[in-house]
Short mmCIF file of C-alpha atoms in Angstrom, two decimals:
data_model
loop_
_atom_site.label_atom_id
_atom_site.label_comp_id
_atom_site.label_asym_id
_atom_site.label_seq_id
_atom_site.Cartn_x
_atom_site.Cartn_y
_atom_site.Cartn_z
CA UNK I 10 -78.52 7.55 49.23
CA UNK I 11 -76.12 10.00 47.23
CA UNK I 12 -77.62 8.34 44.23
CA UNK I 13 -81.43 9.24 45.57
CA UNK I 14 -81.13 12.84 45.79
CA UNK I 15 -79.44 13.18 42.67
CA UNK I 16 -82.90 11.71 41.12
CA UNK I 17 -84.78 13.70 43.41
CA UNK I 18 -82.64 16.82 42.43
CA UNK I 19 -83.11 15.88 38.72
CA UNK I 20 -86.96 14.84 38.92
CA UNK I 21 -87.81 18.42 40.25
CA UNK I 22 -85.91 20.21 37.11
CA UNK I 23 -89.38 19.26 35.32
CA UNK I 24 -91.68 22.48 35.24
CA UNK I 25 -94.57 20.10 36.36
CA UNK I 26 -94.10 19.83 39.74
CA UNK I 27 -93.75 22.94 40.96
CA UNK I 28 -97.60 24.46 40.34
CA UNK I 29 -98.58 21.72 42.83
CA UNK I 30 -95.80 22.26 44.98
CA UNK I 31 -96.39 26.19 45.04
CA UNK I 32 -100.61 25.91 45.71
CA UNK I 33 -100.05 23.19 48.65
CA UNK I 34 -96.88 25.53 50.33
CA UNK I 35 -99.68 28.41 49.91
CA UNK I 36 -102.17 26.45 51.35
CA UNK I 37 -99.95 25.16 54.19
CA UNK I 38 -99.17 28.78 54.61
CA UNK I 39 -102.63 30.01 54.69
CA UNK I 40 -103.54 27.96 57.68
CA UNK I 41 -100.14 28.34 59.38
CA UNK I 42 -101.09 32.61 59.94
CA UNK I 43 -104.89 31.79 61.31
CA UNK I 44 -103.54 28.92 63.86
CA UNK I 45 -101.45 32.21 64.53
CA UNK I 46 -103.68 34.78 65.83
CA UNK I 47 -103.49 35.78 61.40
CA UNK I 48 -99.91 37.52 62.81
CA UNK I 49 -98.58 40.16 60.32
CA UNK I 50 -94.97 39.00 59.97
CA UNK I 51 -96.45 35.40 59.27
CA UNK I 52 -97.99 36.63 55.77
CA UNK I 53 -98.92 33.52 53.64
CA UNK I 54 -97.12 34.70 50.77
CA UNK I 55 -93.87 35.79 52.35
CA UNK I 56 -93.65 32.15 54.20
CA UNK I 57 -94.43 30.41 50.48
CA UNK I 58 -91.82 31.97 49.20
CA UNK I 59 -89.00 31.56 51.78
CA UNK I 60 -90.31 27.75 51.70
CA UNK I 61 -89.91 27.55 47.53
CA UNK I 62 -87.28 29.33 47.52
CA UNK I 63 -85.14 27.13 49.69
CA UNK I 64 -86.20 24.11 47.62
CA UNK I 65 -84.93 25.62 44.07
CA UNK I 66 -81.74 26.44 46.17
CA UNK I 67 -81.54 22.79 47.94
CA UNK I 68 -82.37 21.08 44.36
CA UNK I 69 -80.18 23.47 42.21
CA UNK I 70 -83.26 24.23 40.19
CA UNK I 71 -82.93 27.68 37.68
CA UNK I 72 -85.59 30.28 38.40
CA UNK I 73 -86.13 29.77 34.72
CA UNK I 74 -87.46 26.34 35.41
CA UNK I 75 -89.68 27.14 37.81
CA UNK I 76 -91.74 30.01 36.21
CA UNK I 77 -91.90 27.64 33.38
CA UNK I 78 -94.20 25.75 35.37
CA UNK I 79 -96.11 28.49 37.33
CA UNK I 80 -96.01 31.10 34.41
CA UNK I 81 -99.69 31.07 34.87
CA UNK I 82 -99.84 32.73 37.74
CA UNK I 83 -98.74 35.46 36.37
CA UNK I 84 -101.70 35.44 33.87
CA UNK I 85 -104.07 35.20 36.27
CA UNK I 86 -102.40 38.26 38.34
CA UNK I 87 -103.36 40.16 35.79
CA UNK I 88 -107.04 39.23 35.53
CA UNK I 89 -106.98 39.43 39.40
CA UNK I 90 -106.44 43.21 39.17
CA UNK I 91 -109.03 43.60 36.48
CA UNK I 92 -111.01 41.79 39.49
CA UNK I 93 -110.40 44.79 41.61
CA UNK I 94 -112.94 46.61 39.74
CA UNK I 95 -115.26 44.86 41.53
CA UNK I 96 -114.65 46.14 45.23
CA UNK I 97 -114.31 49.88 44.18
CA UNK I 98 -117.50 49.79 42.53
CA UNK I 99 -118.97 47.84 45.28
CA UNK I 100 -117.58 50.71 47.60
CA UNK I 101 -118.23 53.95 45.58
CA UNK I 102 -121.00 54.90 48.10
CA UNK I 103 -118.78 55.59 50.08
CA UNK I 104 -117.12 58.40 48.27
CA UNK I 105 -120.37 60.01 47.95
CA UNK I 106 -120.32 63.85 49.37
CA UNK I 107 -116.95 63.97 50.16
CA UNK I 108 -114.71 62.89 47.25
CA UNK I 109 -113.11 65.91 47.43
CA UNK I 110 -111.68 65.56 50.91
CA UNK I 111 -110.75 61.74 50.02
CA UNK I 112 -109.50 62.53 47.23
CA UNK I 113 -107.06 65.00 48.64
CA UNK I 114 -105.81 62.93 51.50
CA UNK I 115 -104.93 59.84 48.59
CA UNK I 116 -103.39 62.54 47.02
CA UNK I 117 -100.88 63.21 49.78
CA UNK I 118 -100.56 59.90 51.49
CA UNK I 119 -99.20 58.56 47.49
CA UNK I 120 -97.16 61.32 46.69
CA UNK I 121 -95.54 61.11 50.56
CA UNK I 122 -94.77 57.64 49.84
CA UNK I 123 -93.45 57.56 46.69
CA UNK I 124 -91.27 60.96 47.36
CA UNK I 125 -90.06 59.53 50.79
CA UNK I 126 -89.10 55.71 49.58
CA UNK I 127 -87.25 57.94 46.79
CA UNK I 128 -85.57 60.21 48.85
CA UNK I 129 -84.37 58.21 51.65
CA UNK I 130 -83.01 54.78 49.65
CA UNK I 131 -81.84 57.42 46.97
CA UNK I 132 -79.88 59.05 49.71
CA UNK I 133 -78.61 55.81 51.57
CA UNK I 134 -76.96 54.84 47.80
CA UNK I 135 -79.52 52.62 46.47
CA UNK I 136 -78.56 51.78 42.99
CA UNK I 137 -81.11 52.63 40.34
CA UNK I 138 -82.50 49.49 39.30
CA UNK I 139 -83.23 49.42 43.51
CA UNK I 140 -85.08 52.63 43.46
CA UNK I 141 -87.35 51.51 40.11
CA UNK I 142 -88.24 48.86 41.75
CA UNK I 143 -89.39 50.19 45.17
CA UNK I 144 -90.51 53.50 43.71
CA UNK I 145 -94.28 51.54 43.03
CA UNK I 146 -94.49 49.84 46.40
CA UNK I 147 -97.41 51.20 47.94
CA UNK I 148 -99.50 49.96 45.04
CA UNK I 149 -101.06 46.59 45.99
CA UNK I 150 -98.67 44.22 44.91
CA UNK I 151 -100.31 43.36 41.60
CA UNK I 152 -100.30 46.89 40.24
CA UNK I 153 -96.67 47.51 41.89
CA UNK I 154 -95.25 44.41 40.00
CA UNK I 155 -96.88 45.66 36.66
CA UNK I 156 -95.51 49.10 37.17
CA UNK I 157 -92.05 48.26 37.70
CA UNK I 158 -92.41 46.36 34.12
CA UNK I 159 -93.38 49.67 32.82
CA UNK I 160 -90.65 51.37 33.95
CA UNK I 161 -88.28 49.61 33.85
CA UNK I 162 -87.77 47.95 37.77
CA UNK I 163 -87.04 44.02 38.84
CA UNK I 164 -90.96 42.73 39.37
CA UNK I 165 -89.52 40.05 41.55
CA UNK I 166 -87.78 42.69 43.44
CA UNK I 167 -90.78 45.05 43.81
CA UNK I 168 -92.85 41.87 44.64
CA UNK I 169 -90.43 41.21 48.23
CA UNK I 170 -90.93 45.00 48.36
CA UNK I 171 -94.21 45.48 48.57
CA UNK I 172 -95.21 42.23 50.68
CA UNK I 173 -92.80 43.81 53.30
CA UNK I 174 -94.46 47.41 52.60
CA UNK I 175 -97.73 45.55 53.86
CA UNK I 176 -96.42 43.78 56.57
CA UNK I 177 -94.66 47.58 58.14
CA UNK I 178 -97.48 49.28 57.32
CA UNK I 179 -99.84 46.48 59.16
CA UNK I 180 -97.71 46.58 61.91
CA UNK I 181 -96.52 49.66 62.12
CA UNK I 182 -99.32 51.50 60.95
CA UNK I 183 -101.66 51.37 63.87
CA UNK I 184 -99.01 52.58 66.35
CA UNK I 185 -98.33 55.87 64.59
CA UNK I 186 -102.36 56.34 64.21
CA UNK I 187 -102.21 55.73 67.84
CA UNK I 188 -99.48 57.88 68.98
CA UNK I 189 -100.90 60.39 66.54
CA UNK I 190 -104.48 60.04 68.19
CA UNK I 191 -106.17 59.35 65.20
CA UNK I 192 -110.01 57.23 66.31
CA UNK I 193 -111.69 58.18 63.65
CA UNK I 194 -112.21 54.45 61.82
CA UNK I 195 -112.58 56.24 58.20
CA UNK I 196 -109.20 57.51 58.90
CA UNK I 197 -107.48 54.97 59.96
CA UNK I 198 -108.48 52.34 57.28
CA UNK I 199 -107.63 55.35 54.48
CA UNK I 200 -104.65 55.53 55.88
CA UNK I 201 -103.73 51.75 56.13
CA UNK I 202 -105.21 51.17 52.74
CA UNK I 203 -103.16 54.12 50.86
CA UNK I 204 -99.51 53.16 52.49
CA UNK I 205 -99.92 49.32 53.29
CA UNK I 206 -102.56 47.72 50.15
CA UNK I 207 -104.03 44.57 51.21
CA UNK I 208 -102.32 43.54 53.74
CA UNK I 209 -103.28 47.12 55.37
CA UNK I 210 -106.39 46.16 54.38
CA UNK I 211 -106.72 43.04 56.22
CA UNK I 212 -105.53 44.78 59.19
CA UNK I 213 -108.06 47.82 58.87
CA UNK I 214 -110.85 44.73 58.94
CA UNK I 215 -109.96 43.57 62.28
CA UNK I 216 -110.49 47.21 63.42
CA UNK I 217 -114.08 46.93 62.30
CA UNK I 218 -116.09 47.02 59.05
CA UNK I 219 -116.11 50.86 58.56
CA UNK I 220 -112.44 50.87 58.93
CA UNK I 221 -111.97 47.88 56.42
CA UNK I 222 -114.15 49.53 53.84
CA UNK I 223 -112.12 52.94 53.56
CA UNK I 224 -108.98 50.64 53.30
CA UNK I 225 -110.72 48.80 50.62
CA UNK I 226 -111.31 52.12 48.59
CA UNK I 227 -107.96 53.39 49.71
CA UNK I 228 -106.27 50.93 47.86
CA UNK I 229 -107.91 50.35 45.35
CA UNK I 230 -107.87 54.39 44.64
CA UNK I 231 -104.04 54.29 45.28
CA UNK I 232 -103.50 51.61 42.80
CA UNK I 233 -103.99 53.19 39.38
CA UNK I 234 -102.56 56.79 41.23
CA UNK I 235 -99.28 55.06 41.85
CA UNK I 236 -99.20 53.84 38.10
CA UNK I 237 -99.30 56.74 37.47
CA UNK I 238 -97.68 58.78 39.47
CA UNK I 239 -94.35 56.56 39.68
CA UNK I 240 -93.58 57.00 35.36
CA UNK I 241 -93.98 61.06 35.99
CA UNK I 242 -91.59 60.94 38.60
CA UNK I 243 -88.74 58.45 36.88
CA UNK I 244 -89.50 60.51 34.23
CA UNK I 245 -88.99 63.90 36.31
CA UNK I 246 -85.80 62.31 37.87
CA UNK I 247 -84.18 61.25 34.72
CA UNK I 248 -84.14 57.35 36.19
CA UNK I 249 -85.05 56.08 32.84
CA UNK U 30 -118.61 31.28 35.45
CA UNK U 31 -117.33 30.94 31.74
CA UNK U 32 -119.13 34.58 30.82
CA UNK U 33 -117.62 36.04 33.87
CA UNK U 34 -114.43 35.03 32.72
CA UNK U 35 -115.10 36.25 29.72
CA UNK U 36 -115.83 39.93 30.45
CA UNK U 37 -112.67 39.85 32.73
CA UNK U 38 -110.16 38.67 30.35
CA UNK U 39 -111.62 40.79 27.38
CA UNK U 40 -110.80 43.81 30.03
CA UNK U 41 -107.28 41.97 30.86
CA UNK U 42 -106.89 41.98 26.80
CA UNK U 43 -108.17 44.75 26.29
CA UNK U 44 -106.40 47.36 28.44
CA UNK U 45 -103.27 45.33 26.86
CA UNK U 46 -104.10 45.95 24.02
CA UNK U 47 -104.62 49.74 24.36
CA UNK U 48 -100.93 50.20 26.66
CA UNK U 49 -99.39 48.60 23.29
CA UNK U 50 -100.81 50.94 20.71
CA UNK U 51 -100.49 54.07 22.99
CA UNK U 52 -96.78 52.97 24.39
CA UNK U 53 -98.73 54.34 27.92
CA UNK U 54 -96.16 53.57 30.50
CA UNK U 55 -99.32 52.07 32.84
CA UNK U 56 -99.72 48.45 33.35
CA UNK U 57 -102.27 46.93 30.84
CA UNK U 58 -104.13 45.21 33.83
CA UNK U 59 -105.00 48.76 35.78
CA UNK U 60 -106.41 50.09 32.82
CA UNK U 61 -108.74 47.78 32.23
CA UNK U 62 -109.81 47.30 35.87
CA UNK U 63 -110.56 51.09 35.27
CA UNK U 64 -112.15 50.40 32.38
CA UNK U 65 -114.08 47.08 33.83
CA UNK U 66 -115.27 50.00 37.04
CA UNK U 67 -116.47 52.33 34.20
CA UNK U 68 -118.30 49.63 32.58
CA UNK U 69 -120.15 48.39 36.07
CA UNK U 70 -120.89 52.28 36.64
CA UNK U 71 -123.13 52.66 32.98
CA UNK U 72 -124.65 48.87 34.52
CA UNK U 73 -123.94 47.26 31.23
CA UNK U 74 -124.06 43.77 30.54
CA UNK U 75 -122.56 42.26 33.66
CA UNK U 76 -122.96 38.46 33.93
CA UNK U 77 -124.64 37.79 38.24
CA UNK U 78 -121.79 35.69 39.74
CA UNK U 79 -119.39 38.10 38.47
CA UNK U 80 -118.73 39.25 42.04
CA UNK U 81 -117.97 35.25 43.20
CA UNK U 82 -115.59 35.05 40.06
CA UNK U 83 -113.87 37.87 41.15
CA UNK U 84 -113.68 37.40 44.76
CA UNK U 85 -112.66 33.94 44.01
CA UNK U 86 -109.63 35.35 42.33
CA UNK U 87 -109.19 38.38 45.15
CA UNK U 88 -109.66 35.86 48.21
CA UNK U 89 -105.81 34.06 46.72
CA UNK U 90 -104.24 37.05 45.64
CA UNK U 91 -101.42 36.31 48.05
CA UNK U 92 -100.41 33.28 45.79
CA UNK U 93 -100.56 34.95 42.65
CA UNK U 94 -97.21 37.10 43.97
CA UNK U 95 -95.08 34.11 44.78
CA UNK U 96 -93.70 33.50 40.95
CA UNK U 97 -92.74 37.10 40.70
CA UNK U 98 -91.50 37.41 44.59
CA UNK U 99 -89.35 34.07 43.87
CA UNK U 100 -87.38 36.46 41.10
CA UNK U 101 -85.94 37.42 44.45
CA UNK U 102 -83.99 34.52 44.35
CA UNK U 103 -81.67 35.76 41.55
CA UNK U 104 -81.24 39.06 42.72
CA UNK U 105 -79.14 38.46 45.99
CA UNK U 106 -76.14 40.44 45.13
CA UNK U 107 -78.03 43.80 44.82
CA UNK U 108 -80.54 42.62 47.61
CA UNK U 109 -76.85 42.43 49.53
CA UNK U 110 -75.97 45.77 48.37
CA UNK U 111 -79.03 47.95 48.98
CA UNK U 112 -80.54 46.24 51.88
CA UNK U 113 -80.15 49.01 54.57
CA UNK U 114 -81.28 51.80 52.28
CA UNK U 115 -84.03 49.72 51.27
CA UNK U 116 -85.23 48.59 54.88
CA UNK U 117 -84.88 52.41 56.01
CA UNK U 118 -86.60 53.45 52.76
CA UNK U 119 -89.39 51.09 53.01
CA UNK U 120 -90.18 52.22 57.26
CA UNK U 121 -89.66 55.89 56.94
CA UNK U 122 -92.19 56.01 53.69
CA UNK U 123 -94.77 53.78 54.92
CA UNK U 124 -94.76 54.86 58.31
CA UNK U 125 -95.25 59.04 57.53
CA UNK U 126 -97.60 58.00 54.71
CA UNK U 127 -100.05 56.26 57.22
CA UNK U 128 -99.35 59.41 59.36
CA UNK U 129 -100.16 61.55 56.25
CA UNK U 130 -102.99 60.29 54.62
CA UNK U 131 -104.88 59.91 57.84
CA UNK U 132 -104.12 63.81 59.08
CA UNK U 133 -105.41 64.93 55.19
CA UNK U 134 -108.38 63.50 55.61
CA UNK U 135 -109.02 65.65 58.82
CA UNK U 136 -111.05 63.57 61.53
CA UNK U 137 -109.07 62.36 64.48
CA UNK U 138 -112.22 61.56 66.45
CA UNK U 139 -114.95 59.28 65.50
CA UNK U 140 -118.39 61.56 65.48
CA UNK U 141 -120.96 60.38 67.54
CA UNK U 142 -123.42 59.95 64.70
CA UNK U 143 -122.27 59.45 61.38
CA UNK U 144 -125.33 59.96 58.76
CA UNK U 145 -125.17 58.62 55.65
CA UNK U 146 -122.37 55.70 56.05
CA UNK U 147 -123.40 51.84 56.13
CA UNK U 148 -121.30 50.07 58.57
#
């Protein structure tokens, strides 16, 4: 028995196993959140890697070892943004006539997030590697990782980050909108787009098509913004 | 499919390519999906199931973020550390930034008729 799950333990030190492992725990994941009523806090990749994560624990194995065998994820991340060309061309009607407006509103809704997240870790004592790393995480989570690269953050760090910026913002989100007495659908997918990226997104969707498509823009607008945006102000802050 | 893939990663390697000769501190892959939007706006060559490649890759986005959110593993000493300014930071921010963003752009109500949007 003892002897068993010391070959089991060694067996999964090979890089092999773990793309399979990590597509089927996704998949498993996937369909876990729709049986679910697609509940926020149930997010496919936030269960994936609470699941993986307890395995490399259980079987010892270094996070080294594992990217080894999934480092092509990370390849394809990147082409995935490229990918996100796609929607905000496929949306740019939608800008038509009132850019302007739009535009401000991004404008605000980034700066207010990065400034805030800034401001309130900064003053609770976060340490600095803490606030590079959550400075981009309003950025869907492929641009967030990339920027904290750039400047300097923990991309597996701003990863966690920004999943859980989704999920608050998801959840969250259409409270304050509510409270706030906010109907108008363009404005309430904006605004779930801008501060909560896909997963925002998802949720703006389930309000209705018109909603869905301003969080589509909204994000994809915010993304390059916030890559921008978060080097001026480590810059401005001396964090780097 | 293959000259889909193409055009994408010559945009991946491309807006790479441009971070590392300008030192740019933007990620490689948002410049060229701005580059890739600026391309489909002058309607040059752009292969048809370029959209189904790239929805493809959009519709398991969620999985691409599970090698980089498992770094989270080896970071549980400063997760330890900062994990009350964090969750507070995290709340506050996203919650006034839906507020924000949705009071900039001005309309509370939905208008009765809207002309000029697709729904």
């Amino acid at each position: 028995m003892t002897w068993g799950l010391s070959a089991l333990a060694a067996g999964l030190q090979g890089p092999l196993v773990w793309m399979p492992c990590t597509l089927a725990v996704y998949a498993a994941s996937t369909s876990i959140q729709r049986r679910c009523g697609n509940a926020a806090i149930l997010n496919p990749t936030l269960l994936t890697i609470g699941a993986i994560g307890s395995l490399l624990v259980a079987s010892g194995t270094p996070y080294e070892v594992y990217l080894k065998g999934v480092d092509f994820l990370n390849y394809v991340l990147g082409t995935a943004v490229v990918a996100l060309a796609l929607p905000l061309h496929r949306h740019a009607h939608l800008l038509r006539g009132r850019f302007l407006v739009l535009a401000m509103a991004l404008v605000v809704g980034s700066i207010a997030s990065l400034g805030l997240v800034l401001a309130v870790a900064g003053s609770l004592g976060a340490s600095t590697s803490t606030l590079l790393s959550i400075a981009s995480k309003s950025a869907t989570a492929a641009v967030s990782i990339e920027t904290s690269r750039a400047v300097g953050g923990l991309p597996g760090l701003t990863a966690t980050l920004t999943i859980s910026t989704g999920i608050i913002g998801a959840v969250l989100g259409p409270y304050v909108l509510d409270w706030l007495g906010v109907r108008d659908p363009e404005a309430r997918g904006l605004a779930l787009g801008v501060a909560a990226h896909g997963i925002g997104t998802a949720r703006a969707f389930s309000e209705g098509a018109v909603s869905g498509s301003f969080a589509s823009v909204g994000t994809a607008l915010n993304a390059p913004l916030t890559a921008m945006l978060v080097p001026l102000a480590v810059w401005a802050l001396g964090l780097c | 499919m293959l000259q889909s893939l193409v055009v994408l990663l010559t945009f991946q390697a491309v807006g790479d390519f441009l971070i590392r000769i300008t030192g740019l501190p933007l990620p490689g892959p948002v410049l060229g999906m701005l580059l890739l939007a600026a391309w489909l706006r002058a309607s040059a060559f752009v292969p048809a199931d370029l959209p189904r490649v790239s929805s493809a890759l959009l519709d398991h986005l969620g999985l691409l973020f599970v090698p980089a959110g498992l770094a989270v593993t080896t970071l549980g000493v400063l997760v330890a550390h900062d994990g009350i300014a964090i969750m507070a930071a995290l709340v506050v921010s996203t919650t006034v930034s839906v507020a924000l963003t949705a009071v900039a752009f001005g309309r509370r109500r939905a208008p009765a008729t809207r002309p000029g949007v697709v729904s």
